[in-house]
XYZ file of C-alpha atoms in Angstrom:
431
model
C -22.015 -34.510 68.147
C -21.933 -31.118 67.086
C -24.648 -28.655 67.855
C -25.478 -26.532 64.722
C -26.864 -23.106 65.129
C -28.609 -20.538 62.963
C -26.100 -19.726 60.410
C -26.700 -15.797 61.273
C -25.589 -15.859 64.937
C -22.605 -17.941 64.089
C -21.452 -15.645 61.468
C -22.270 -12.596 63.503
C -20.144 -14.221 66.550
C -17.280 -14.664 64.344
C -17.461 -11.353 62.484
C -17.520 -9.631 66.757
C -14.717 -11.930 67.435
C -12.526 -10.807 64.559
C -13.474 -7.242 65.625
C -12.952 -7.451 69.174
C -9.178 -8.794 69.373
C -9.580 -9.812 72.796
C -8.654 -12.999 74.223
C -11.124 -15.619 76.596
C -10.912 -14.243 79.738
C -12.388 -15.487 83.352
C -12.966 -13.282 85.908
C -12.180 -16.172 88.702
C -8.496 -17.485 89.458
C -8.574 -21.028 89.555
C -4.978 -21.306 90.582
C -5.187 -24.030 92.844
C -6.878 -26.145 90.404
C -4.364 -25.325 87.770
C -1.560 -26.230 90.258
C -3.405 -29.553 90.620
C -3.287 -30.321 86.945
C 0.370 -28.828 86.885
C 1.519 -31.704 89.296
C -0.527 -34.073 87.483
C 1.581 -33.435 84.638
C 5.354 -33.609 86.664
C 4.153 -37.024 87.845
C 3.182 -38.210 84.852
C 6.948 -37.474 83.424
C 7.531 -40.374 86.800
C 5.501 -43.058 85.482
C 5.155 -42.529 81.634
C 6.229 -45.517 79.264
C 8.031 -44.976 75.996
C 8.857 -42.153 74.525
C 8.940 -38.691 76.700
C 6.215 -36.778 75.543
C 7.183 -33.151 73.900
C 3.254 -32.339 74.230
C 3.395 -32.614 78.082
C 6.938 -30.584 78.158
C 4.773 -27.975 76.112
C 2.279 -27.737 78.472
C 4.707 -27.341 81.673
C 6.872 -24.803 79.705
C 3.415 -22.690 79.477
C 2.380 -22.848 82.348
C 2.346 -19.936 85.373
C 4.000 -22.476 87.720
C 7.080 -24.570 87.167
C 9.683 -27.277 89.066
C 12.624 -26.284 86.713
C 14.823 -29.020 87.885
C 11.929 -31.478 86.226
C 11.395 -29.717 83.439
C 15.148 -29.427 82.322
C 15.693 -32.912 83.296
C 12.719 -33.997 80.874
C 14.336 -31.763 77.978
C 17.362 -33.414 77.808
C 15.327 -36.748 77.496
C 13.793 -34.895 74.825
C 16.863 -34.328 73.445
C 18.384 -37.563 73.856
C 15.470 -40.720 73.393
C 13.024 -38.647 71.369
C 15.533 -37.189 69.329
C 16.648 -40.437 68.603
C 13.520 -42.174 67.580
C 13.141 -39.360 64.789
C 16.303 -39.893 63.494
C 15.625 -43.129 63.104
C 12.538 -42.149 61.361
C 14.041 -39.883 59.143
C 16.899 -42.395 58.396
C 13.902 -44.822 57.014
C 12.547 -41.668 54.777
C 9.270 -42.116 57.296
C 7.065 -38.943 57.652
C 6.717 -37.417 60.927
C 6.247 -34.155 60.628
C 3.751 -34.368 63.685
C 6.500 -35.468 65.720
C 8.885 -33.013 64.628
C 6.755 -29.986 64.841
C 5.735 -31.120 68.475
C 9.555 -31.761 69.350
C 10.023 -27.738 67.665
C 7.562 -26.150 69.867
C 8.980 -28.271 72.957
C 12.252 -27.278 72.414
C 11.235 -23.631 71.184
C 9.168 -23.460 74.619
C 12.503 -23.982 76.483
C 14.075 -21.085 74.742
C 16.501 -23.598 73.305
C 18.887 -22.706 70.193
C 16.717 -24.676 67.368
C 20.241 -24.476 65.263
C 21.833 -26.357 67.312
C 19.526 -29.331 66.832
C 20.863 -31.465 63.711
C 19.890 -34.611 62.614
C 21.621 -36.884 60.052
C 20.454 -38.281 56.988
C 22.736 -39.992 54.058
C 25.781 -38.736 55.746
C 24.267 -34.847 55.071
C 23.816 -33.567 58.721
C 21.142 -30.432 58.683
C 19.173 -28.674 61.476
C 15.854 -29.694 62.816
C 13.868 -26.937 61.099
C 15.319 -27.777 57.456
C 14.312 -30.982 57.876
C 10.610 -29.910 59.051
C 10.605 -27.485 56.347
C 11.308 -30.635 53.760
C 8.787 -32.896 55.361
C 6.616 -30.116 54.992
C 7.545 -29.759 50.975
C 6.798 -33.547 50.572
C 3.620 -33.188 52.671
C 2.578 -30.082 50.210
C 3.361 -32.189 46.774
C 1.327 -35.345 47.953
C -1.839 -32.919 48.518
C -0.758 -31.549 45.091
C -1.206 -35.533 43.159
C -3.517 -37.264 45.929
C -5.696 -33.778 47.150
C -4.385 -35.147 51.121
C -1.363 -35.169 53.308
C 0.955 -37.820 53.238
C -0.001 -37.734 56.782
C -2.868 -35.981 57.709
C -4.487 -32.259 58.144
C -4.044 -32.314 62.142
C 0.470 -33.000 61.402
C 0.258 -30.471 58.105
C -1.118 -27.814 60.402
C 1.719 -28.682 63.453
C 4.532 -28.739 61.271
C 2.757 -24.980 59.932
C 2.547 -23.886 63.207
C 5.786 -24.833 64.182
C 7.461 -23.481 61.275
C 5.812 -20.063 62.467
C 6.487 -19.944 65.648
C 10.476 -20.318 65.346
C 10.020 -17.483 62.769
C 10.289 -19.270 59.992
C 8.717 -17.703 56.822
C 6.008 -20.329 55.674
C 5.939 -20.866 52.554
C 2.865 -19.516 50.440
C 2.281 -22.640 48.814
C 2.751 -24.599 51.854
C 0.016 -22.456 53.737
C -2.253 -21.901 50.701
C -2.836 -26.012 50.760
C -4.044 -25.575 54.158
C -5.793 -22.375 53.682
C -7.771 -24.413 50.867
C -8.591 -27.457 52.542
C -9.727 -25.418 55.104
C -12.160 -23.746 52.534
C -13.687 -26.968 50.939
C -13.817 -28.533 54.852
C -11.565 -31.323 54.181
C -10.818 -31.621 58.067
C -12.393 -34.895 58.622
C -11.579 -38.287 60.659
C -14.234 -41.131 58.918
C -17.535 -38.839 58.475
C -17.346 -36.996 61.170
C -15.374 -33.563 60.840
C -12.543 -33.256 62.975
C -12.446 -30.552 65.914
C -8.697 -30.869 66.738
C -7.990 -30.434 63.328
C -9.875 -27.231 63.045
C -8.181 -26.221 65.982
C -4.838 -26.466 65.271
C -5.219 -25.451 61.320
C -6.753 -21.701 62.954
C -3.463 -21.577 65.396
C -1.518 -22.260 62.260
C -3.345 -19.823 60.143
C -3.532 -16.940 62.908
C 0.241 -17.091 63.328
C 0.758 -17.106 59.788
C -1.615 -14.050 59.833
C 0.223 -12.341 62.461
C 3.466 -12.788 60.867
C 2.370 -11.043 57.961
C 3.734 -13.577 55.485
C 0.294 -14.395 53.606
C -0.484 -10.654 52.208
C -1.018 -11.858 48.816
C -4.275 -13.460 49.739
C -4.991 -11.368 53.189
C -8.755 -11.318 52.731
C -8.971 -14.754 51.758
C -6.814 -15.833 55.130
C -9.309 -13.366 57.017
C -12.101 -15.287 55.514
C -10.845 -19.218 56.280
C -10.012 -17.985 59.760
C -13.712 -16.839 60.482
C -14.898 -19.804 59.249
C -12.600 -21.968 61.493
C -14.188 -19.793 64.184
C -17.566 -20.368 63.138
C -16.758 -24.024 62.969
C -15.309 -24.427 66.271
C -18.493 -22.496 67.817
C -20.488 -24.635 66.126
C -19.182 -27.461 67.607
C -19.984 -26.305 70.829
C -22.558 -28.510 73.007
C -24.753 -27.617 75.283
C -22.480 -28.880 78.487
C -19.931 -26.386 77.259
C -17.724 -29.037 75.572
C -16.696 -28.231 71.777
C -16.216 -31.404 69.822
C -15.985 -33.857 72.864
C -14.180 -33.609 76.445
C -11.033 -34.306 74.654
C -11.192 -31.480 71.711
C -12.261 -28.880 74.341
C -8.610 -27.554 75.349
C -7.462 -27.494 71.820
C -10.344 -25.611 70.590
C -10.737 -23.072 73.409
C -6.710 -22.417 72.285
C -7.416 -21.841 68.741
C -10.381 -19.607 69.798
C -8.201 -17.844 72.448
C -5.440 -17.171 69.578
C -8.112 -16.075 66.868
C -8.845 -13.484 69.563
C -12.538 -14.955 70.349
C -14.270 -12.444 73.238
C -15.152 -13.502 76.598
C -18.797 -15.097 75.765
C -17.750 -17.037 73.639
C -15.521 -18.849 75.904
C -16.926 -19.124 79.365
C -18.939 -22.177 79.191
C -15.885 -23.892 77.544
C -14.005 -23.283 80.138
C -16.307 -24.229 83.032
C -16.699 -27.049 81.420
C -13.044 -28.213 81.228
C -12.911 -27.066 85.036
C -15.769 -29.452 85.889
C -14.149 -32.233 84.095
C -10.665 -31.395 85.710
C -12.140 -31.604 89.349
C -14.503 -34.811 88.816
C -10.780 -36.312 87.768
C -12.002 -36.880 83.976
C -8.431 -36.293 82.533
C -6.392 -39.243 83.234
C -4.403 -38.826 80.459
C -1.380 -36.680 80.733
C -1.740 -35.985 76.681
C -5.088 -34.354 77.724
C -4.217 -32.220 80.639
C -0.942 -31.182 78.232
C -4.103 -29.431 76.002
C -6.012 -28.580 78.586
C -3.892 -26.603 81.233
C -2.451 -24.018 78.636
C -5.942 -23.312 77.607
C -7.359 -22.754 81.196
C -4.514 -20.601 81.725
C -5.519 -18.359 78.791
C -2.781 -19.322 76.283
C -2.036 -20.796 73.654
C 0.725 -22.860 71.729
C 0.573 -19.507 69.803
C 2.348 -18.187 73.124
C 5.574 -20.254 72.209
C 6.138 -17.398 69.643
C 7.085 -14.590 72.551
C 8.058 -17.228 75.103
C 10.757 -16.054 77.241
C 12.968 -17.950 79.913
C 13.390 -15.324 82.049
C 12.467 -15.034 85.864
C 10.349 -18.625 85.774
C 8.702 -19.104 88.805
C 10.381 -22.373 90.606
C 7.914 -22.917 93.531
C 6.354 -25.778 92.729
C 6.770 -28.827 94.875
C 5.555 -32.466 94.252
C 4.620 -33.932 97.691
C 5.378 -37.584 98.095
C 2.383 -39.614 97.565
C 1.596 -43.128 99.041
C 1.191 -45.860 96.372
C -2.008 -47.149 95.910
C -2.946 -50.748 95.358
C -6.189 -51.291 93.101
C -7.705 -54.796 94.365
C -9.820 -56.160 90.970
C -13.712 -55.503 91.838
C -15.308 -59.080 92.900
C -18.178 -57.999 90.696
C -18.140 -59.250 86.843
C -19.909 -58.184 84.342
C -20.437 -59.510 80.879
C -18.522 -57.326 77.572
C -19.725 -58.502 74.136
C -16.685 -57.717 71.384
C -17.484 -57.464 67.768
C -15.006 -57.290 65.389
C -16.222 -55.651 62.151
C -13.170 -56.152 59.330
C -12.507 -53.893 56.116
C -14.938 -56.192 53.836
C -17.148 -55.868 56.607
C -16.923 -59.806 57.908
C -18.570 -59.583 61.678
C -17.197 -61.962 64.446
C -18.620 -61.760 67.730
C -17.443 -62.910 71.079
C -17.788 -62.872 74.977
C -15.821 -61.904 77.683
C -16.679 -61.787 82.040
C -14.303 -59.082 83.121
C -13.712 -57.052 86.828
C -15.949 -53.875 86.512
C -13.868 -51.058 86.379
C -11.642 -52.835 83.956
C -9.822 -50.760 81.238
C -10.804 -51.852 77.682
C -7.135 -52.731 77.203
C -7.442 -55.283 80.411
C -10.939 -56.431 78.686
C -8.932 -57.385 74.998
C -6.812 -59.023 77.003
C -8.783 -61.303 79.234
C -10.657 -62.530 75.910
C -7.511 -62.779 73.880
C -6.406 -65.469 77.171
C -9.506 -67.096 76.495
C -7.957 -68.837 73.343
C -11.350 -68.611 71.035
C -9.972 -66.863 67.896
C -9.728 -63.233 69.239
C -5.953 -61.533 68.964
C -4.791 -58.042 68.737
C -1.575 -55.844 69.093
C -1.312 -52.624 69.996
C 1.726 -49.833 69.193
C 2.095 -46.873 71.117
C 1.391 -42.972 70.457
C 1.408 -39.820 72.806
C -1.824 -40.363 73.590
C -1.234 -43.874 74.704
C -1.572 -47.515 73.411
C -3.646 -47.939 70.065
C -4.986 -51.014 68.232
C -3.141 -51.942 65.376
C -3.828 -55.298 64.281
C -7.208 -57.554 65.298
C -7.646 -60.860 64.729
C -4.660 -60.700 62.095
C -5.847 -57.564 60.049
C -4.003 -54.245 60.069
C -5.229 -50.476 60.468
C -2.072 -48.735 59.230
C -2.062 -44.991 58.550
C -0.316 -45.614 55.404
C -3.617 -47.290 54.212
C -5.465 -44.398 56.016
C -7.258 -47.097 58.169
C -7.869 -47.241 61.617
C -9.645 -49.445 64.153
C -12.572 -47.482 65.499
C -13.878 -48.460 68.367
C -17.487 -47.796 70.082
C -19.453 -49.123 73.019
C -23.187 -49.799 72.211
C -23.357 -47.725 69.053
C -21.552 -44.729 70.777
C -17.932 -43.742 69.430
C -15.275 -43.865 72.272
C -13.634 -40.462 73.210
C -10.722 -42.174 75.189
C -8.241 -45.000 74.599
C -8.314 -48.497 75.113
C -6.508 -47.558 78.565
C -8.372 -44.818 79.553
C -12.147 -46.448 78.874
C -13.537 -48.334 81.700
C -16.067 -51.079 81.693
C -18.460 -50.648 84.394
C -21.359 -52.084 83.508
C -22.675 -54.841 80.744
C -21.805 -53.785 77.158
C -21.491 -54.131 73.415
C -17.926 -53.300 72.053
C -16.949 -52.854 68.229
C -14.303 -52.762 66.649
C -14.668 -51.876 63.729
C -11.476 -51.588 60.551
C -12.650 -48.144 59.037
C -11.094 -45.896 56.255
C -10.373 -42.175 57.209
């Protein structure tokens, strides 16, 4: 998936990036496209299922265009519904550093006083940032004993970033664990390097550098930031995407934050614009990562965000509801389930062309041929948690890896569409 270039070229690009200190820029105004994506995010607030998404709120607040009434309403939902969900997790001693960090960033992007947000655990009330610091300490200790976080390095990076942009001096030992993980190339999802994790770690460590809170090992920090930038550039494809279509947004944000020159961003910016014009981004979470990048911003922008004189001109036009009828054309889907022990089972089902993978699996389940599944919710939408009675849980560092005709899916079960006969493989995989 990644295209490796000659090492010398990558090193030169990394050195130029740090020498220039200039953000990625584009010459042409694309405000109409940005407004369209912005409106799609706002519409997602009206149709979202489950908990309000802090990443969506963050993108709305970082945008140049606003509907302040809708943003205010969503902020209240975050402070109630999401807050209560996090409170429940904390009360049950669960690690929720990723969600806690996004909640922090969302509140910060609305210039909300973080010291007024508290959680109560064991009759003791403490602020949001205190809980985040404690969660990060637990993650750090787990790395010390198990050589990996309780959650993963993506969430760990989010934690460092959220603390840093909130003006909290990140514990030297906490940031050092992230530096060492980057040095030893531990940012993987299964056997594949995680572009998303490199991007988030890059933004987190750039914030640490800017804050001057890692002066003891400043040279080491610079070296790691250069390495992360090189990794992102090396994973850029010929079509401009970095990693894949859905990791490019965060990757460009990271390059923005780390000061990559114009030439390193143009192709990736154009790839995202092309995807947006082709309606490739149907998922609100994907748009929430792409929109800031297209507007030449990153999550680091939250640190200096001021909520003064915000534009309030964004208006949602009413849209007539569309009724999508099932296609009369049927296609055959073969579903292979591979358990953790390697045992495989094959099933077949006919589905209307254009069905989502989730709909196809639902039709297969209804055939009563021994195939069953359960799903759980996430900010990206539902994901498979149990197939044929076998769980793939984060606590066991396992997940259901999905592929179509041998190619890993970059979309979730609701976004991936069945447009032709194919073989879908669900494999219980360790990461």
